[in-house]
Each structure stands twice: as C-alpha cells, then as structure tokens.
Coordinates of C-alpha atoms in Angstrom, one line a residue:
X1 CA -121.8 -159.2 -116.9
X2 CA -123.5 -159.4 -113.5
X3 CA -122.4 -163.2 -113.3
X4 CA -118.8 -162.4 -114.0
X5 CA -118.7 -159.6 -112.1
X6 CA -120.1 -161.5 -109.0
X7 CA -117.6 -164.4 -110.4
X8 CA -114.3 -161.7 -110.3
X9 CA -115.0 -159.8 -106.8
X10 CA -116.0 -163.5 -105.3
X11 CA -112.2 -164.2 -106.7
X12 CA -110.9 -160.8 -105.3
X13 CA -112.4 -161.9 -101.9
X14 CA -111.2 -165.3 -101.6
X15 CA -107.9 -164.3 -102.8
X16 CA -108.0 -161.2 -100.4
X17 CA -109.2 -163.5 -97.4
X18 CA -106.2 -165.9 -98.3
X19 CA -104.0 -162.9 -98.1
X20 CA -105.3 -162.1 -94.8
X21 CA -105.1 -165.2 -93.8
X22 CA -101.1 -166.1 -94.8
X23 CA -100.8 -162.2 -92.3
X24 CA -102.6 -163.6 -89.7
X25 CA -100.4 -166.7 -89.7
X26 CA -97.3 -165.2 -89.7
X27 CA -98.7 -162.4 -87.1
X28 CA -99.6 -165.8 -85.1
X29 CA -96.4 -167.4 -85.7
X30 CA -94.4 -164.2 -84.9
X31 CA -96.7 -163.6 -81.8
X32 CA -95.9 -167.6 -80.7
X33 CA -92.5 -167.0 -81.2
X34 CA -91.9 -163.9 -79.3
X35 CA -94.2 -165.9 -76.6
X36 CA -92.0 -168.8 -76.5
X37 CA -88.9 -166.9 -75.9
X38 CA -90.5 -164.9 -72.9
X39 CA -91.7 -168.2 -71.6
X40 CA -88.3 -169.7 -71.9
X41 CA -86.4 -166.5 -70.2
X42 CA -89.1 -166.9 -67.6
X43 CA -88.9 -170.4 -67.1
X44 CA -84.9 -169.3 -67.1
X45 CA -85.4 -166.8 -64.5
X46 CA -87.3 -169.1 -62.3
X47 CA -84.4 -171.6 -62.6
X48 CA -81.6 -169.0 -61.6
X49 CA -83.9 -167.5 -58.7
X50 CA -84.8 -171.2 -57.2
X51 CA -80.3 -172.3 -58.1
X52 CA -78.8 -169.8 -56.9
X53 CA -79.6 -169.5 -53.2
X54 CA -79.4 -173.2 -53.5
X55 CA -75.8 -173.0 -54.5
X56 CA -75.2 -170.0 -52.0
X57 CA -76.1 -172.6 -49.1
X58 CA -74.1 -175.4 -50.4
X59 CA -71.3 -173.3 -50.4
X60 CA -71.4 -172.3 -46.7
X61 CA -72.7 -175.5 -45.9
X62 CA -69.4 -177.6 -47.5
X63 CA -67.2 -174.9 -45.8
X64 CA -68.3 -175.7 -42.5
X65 CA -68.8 -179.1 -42.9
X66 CA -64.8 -178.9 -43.8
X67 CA -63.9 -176.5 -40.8
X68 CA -65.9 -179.2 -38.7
X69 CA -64.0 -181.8 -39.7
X70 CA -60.5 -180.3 -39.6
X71 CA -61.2 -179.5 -35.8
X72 CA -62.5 -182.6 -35.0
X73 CA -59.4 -184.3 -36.5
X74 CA -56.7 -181.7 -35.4
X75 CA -58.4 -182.4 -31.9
X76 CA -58.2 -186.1 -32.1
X77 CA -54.9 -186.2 -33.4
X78 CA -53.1 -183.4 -30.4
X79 CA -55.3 -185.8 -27.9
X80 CA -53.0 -189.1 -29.6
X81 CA -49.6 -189.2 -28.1
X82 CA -48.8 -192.0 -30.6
X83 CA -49.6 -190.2 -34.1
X84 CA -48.2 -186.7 -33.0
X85 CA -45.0 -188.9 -32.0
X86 CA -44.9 -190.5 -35.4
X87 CA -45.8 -187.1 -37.1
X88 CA -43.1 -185.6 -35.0
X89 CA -40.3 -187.7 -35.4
X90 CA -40.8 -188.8 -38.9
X91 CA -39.7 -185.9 -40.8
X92 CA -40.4 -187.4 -44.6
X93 CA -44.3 -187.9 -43.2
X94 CA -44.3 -184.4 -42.0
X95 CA -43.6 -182.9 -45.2
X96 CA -45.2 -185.1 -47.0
X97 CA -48.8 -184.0 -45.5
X98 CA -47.9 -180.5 -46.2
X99 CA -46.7 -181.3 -49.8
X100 CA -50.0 -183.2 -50.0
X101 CA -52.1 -180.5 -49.2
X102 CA -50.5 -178.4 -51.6
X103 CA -51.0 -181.1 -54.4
X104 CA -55.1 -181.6 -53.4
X105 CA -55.5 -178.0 -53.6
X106 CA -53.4 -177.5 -56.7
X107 CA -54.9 -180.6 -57.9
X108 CA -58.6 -179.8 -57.6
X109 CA -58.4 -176.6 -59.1
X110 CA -57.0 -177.6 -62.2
X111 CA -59.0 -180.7 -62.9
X112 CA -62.3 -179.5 -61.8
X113 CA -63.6 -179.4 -65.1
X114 CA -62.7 -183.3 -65.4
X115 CA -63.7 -184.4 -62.0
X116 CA -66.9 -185.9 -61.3
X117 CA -68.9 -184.0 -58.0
X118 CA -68.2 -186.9 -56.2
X119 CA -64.2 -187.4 -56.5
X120 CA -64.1 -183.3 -55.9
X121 CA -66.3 -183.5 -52.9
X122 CA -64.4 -186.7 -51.7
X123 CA -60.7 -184.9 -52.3
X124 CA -61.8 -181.8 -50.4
X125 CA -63.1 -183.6 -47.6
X126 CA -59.7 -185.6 -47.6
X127 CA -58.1 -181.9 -47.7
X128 CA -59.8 -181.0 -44.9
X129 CA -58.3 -184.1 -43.1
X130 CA -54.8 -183.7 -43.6
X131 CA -55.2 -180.3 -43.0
X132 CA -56.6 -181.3 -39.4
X133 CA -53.3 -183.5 -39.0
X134 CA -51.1 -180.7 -39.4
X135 CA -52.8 -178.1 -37.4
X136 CA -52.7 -180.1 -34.7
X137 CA -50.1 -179.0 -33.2
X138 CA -51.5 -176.0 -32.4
X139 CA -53.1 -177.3 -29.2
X140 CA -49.3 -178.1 -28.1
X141 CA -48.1 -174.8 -28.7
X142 CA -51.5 -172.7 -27.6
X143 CA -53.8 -173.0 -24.8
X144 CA -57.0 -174.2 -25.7
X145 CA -59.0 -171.0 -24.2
X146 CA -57.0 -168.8 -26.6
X147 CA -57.5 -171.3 -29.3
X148 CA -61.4 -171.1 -28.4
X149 CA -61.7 -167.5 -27.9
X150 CA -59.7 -166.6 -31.4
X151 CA -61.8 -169.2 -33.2
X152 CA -64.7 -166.9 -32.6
X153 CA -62.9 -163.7 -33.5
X154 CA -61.7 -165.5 -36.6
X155 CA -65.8 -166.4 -37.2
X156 CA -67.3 -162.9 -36.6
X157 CA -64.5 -161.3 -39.0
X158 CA -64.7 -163.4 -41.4
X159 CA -69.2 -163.5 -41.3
X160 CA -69.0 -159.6 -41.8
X161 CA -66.5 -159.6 -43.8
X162 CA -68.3 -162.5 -46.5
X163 CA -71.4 -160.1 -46.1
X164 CA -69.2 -156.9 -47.0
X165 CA -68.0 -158.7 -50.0
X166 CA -71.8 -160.0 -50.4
X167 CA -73.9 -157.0 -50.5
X168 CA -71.5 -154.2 -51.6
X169 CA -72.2 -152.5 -54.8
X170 CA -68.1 -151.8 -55.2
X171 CA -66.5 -154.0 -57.6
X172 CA -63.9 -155.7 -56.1
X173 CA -61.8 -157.1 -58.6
X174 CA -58.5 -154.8 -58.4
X175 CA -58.4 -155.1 -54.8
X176 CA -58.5 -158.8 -55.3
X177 CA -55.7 -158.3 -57.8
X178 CA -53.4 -155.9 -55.2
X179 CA -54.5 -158.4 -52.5
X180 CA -52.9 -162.0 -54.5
X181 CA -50.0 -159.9 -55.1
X182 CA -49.5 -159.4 -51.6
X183 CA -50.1 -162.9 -50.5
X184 CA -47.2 -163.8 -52.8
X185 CA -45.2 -161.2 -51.2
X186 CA -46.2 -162.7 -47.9
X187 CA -45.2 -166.0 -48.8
X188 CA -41.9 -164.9 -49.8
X189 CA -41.6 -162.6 -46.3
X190 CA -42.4 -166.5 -44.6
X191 CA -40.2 -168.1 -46.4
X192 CA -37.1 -165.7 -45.7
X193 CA -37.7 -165.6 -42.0
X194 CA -37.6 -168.8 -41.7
X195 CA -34.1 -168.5 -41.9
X196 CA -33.8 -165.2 -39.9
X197 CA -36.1 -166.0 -37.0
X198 CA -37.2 -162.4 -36.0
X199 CA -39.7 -161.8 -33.6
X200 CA -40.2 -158.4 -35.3
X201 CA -40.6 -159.7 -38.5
X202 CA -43.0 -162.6 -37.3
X203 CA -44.9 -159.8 -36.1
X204 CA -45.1 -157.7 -39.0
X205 CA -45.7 -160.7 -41.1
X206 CA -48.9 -161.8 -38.8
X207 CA -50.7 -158.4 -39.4
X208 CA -50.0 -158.5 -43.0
X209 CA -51.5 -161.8 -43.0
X210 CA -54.6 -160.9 -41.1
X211 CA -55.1 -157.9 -43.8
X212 CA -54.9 -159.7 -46.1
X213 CA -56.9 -162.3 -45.8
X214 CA -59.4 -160.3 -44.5
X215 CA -59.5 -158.5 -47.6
X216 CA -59.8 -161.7 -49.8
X217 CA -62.4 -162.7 -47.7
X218 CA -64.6 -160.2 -49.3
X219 CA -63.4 -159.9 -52.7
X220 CA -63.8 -164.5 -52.7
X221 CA -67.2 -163.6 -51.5
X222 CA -68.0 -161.5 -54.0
X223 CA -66.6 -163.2 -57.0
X224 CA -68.7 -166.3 -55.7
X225 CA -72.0 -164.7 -55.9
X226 CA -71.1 -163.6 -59.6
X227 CA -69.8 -166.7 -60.5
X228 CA -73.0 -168.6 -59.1
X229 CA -75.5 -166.1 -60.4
X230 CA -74.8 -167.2 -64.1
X231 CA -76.2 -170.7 -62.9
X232 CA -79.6 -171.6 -64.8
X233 CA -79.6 -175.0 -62.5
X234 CA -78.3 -177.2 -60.3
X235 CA -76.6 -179.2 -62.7
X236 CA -73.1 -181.1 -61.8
X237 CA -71.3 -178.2 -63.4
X238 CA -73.0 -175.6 -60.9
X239 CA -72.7 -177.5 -57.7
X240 CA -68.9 -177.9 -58.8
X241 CA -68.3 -174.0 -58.6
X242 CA -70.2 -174.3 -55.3
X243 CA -67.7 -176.5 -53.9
X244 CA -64.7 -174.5 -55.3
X245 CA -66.3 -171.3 -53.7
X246 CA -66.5 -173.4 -50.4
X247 CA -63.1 -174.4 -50.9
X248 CA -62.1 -170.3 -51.7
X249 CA -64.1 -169.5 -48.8
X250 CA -62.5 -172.4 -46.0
X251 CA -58.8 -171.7 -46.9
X252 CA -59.5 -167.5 -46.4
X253 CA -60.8 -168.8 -42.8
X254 CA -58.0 -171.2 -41.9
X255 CA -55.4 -168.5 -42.8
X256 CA -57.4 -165.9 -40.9
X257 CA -57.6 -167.9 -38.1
X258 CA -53.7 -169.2 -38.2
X259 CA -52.3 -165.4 -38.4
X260 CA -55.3 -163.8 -35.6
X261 CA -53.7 -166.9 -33.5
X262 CA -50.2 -165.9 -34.1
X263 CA -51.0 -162.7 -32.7
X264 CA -53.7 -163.2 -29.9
X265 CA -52.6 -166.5 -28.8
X266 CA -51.7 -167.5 -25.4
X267 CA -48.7 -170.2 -25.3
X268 CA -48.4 -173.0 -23.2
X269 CA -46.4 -173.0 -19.8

C-alpha cells in the first residue's frame, strides 16, 4: 500500500508539475507577447519622434529652396530684355505659363499618390520656375527697394503666422473651411474686375487677399504637423506629404507676398 501510495502522489506530482508547467508557459508566452507589443510601440515611437522633425525640416527646407529659386529666376528673367520681349509680345506664351502653372499644381496634387519622389520633387521645382517667369514683371512695375522691404514683411508674417498655426492648441479646421471659401470668393471678385478696373475694388480685393492668406497660413501649418505626425518613417510616402506641405506652405507665401505688394508697393517713375 506504501508502494502505490508513493507510486499515485509521485503521479499527482508529476502530473501537478506538468500543470504548472503548461501555466507557466502560457504566463511566459502571454508575458512575451505583451513584451513584444511594447517593444514594437516603442520601437514605433522612436521612429515617429526621430521622422517627424525630419519631415518638419524638409518641408521648410523645399519651400525655401522653391522661394530661392523663383527669385533668382524672376530676377534673371526682368534683367533679360530679350525673354521679357518674347514673353511680352507673345500672347499664346504668356498664357500658356500661367495655364501651366495651374496644370503642375493641379497636376501634382492629384497624382501624388502615383508619382515617384523624384518626378514630384522635379515638377515642383519646375513650378517654381515658371512661376519665376511670370513674376517677373514685378521688377518692371515696382521698385526694387519696395520689392525688398515687402519681401521681409511678407517673411516675418508669414514665420509668426506658421508658428501660430504650429503651436496653438485651437483646432483650426473650420476656419480653414470659412477661409477656402473666401479664396474662391476672391477669385471670382479678380476675375470680375478685371473687367471693371476699379481702383477701389483693387483695393478692397488686396486686403481681403492679405487676410486671407494670412489665415491659411496658419490653418496649412497646422494641418501639416498633423498630417506628418501620423509618419512612423521616412519612407517615400512620408517625404511625399513633406513636399506637398512645402508646396501648401510656398504658394500661401507667394500670395501673401503678391497682395502685401499690391498694397505697399512703390511703382516705378
């Protein structure tokens, strides 16, 4: 009886350590799971903390490599007598850079998704060309101190502005949405004094502009951020919302800076 009995609880234990055992494991497996998960969102985090200041750069850093370029070419081309005769007299090339800007822009946006990093970075630096070409003639019809001195104004507004739309705590999105509204409204204001040609209306037209673009200024700003801080890398597809922020960003300053000239602009004798 003492043999069996020694025989039955030796069972009991090994079946009871087995037990124990198949707990552990699943206590270990359940412990490595949870562990891998944390050490995945960590490794996560890390990711989105080291991408997303990397992205935040590249976006300024494309914008003013654009802005750079668009001056150096509007420059070059008012300082050509021979192009801004061609551009001048030849009416079909004349709209056609302005339809062409319309079409990059346009263009980019939609096929984003489909472009590689390099044709997207290659088309907005061929934006920012053209758009050089065209604002050339500002130099013909302002002098180049008030160009100077409204480029800075235009800079300063639109740094503390971007940091407004940076830091706030306010979400901007329904001011963004009053604020394309009145851009269209704008357009359509342009578009009917062209025909009218009132000073008044000009006017009017030049501090709306300024308001407005102002305003997107911060709200582009702030939807940047947001949009780059669900980036887990620097991956194509995250360096291509980069450069469409930059892009976002560089057409609020070129508008700010047309409609500030408009108003603060000294013209030529």
């Amino acid at each position: 009886m003492s043999n069996n009995f020694d025989l039955k609880r030796f069972e009991q234990e090994v079946m009871n350590g087995r037990s124990q055992d198949m707990t552990d494991d699943r206590s270990q497996d359940m412990w490595n799971g949870r562990g891998q998960e944390m050490v995945n969102g960590r490794e996560q985090d890390r990711w989105a903390s080291v991408a997303f200041p990397a992205l935040m750069r590249k976006v300024y850093i494309w914008m003013a490599l654009a802005l750079a370029i668009t001056g150096f070419t509007a420059f070059g081309v008012a300082n050509s007598p021979a192009i801004l005769q061609a551009i001048v007299t030849n009416k079909i090339l004349f709209f056609g850079l302005l339809i062409g800007e319309l079409a990059l822009v346009w263009g980019v946006s939609a096929a984003i998704d489909r472009l590689s990093l390099t044709t997207a970075t290659m088309l907005f630096i061929l934006y920012s060309v053209i758009n050089g070409v065209t604002l050339s003639f500002i130099f013909l019809v302002y002098t180049a101190e008030s160009i100077t001195s409204t480029f800075f104004i235009t800079a300063g507004t639109f740094a503390a502005m971007a940091a407004i739309g940076y830091f706030t705590k306010s979400d901007l999105s329904s001011i963004g949405r009053i604020l394309f509204m009145a851009l269209i409204g704008l357009i359509i204001a342009t578009v009917v004094n062209l025909f009218m040609h009132s000073s008044t209306m000009n006017l009017i037209i030049s501090y709306a502009g300024v308001l407005i673009f102002v305003g997107l200024t911060a709200y582009d700003s702030q939807k940047i951020k947001q949009m780059l801080l669900t980036a887990d890398s620097m991956d194509e597809g995250a360096q291509k919302m980069a450069l469409m922020g930059a892009l976002s960003l560089y057409l609020d300053f070129i508008n700010l800076f047309l409609y500030l000239l408009r108003i603060l602009g000294s013209n030529r004798d």
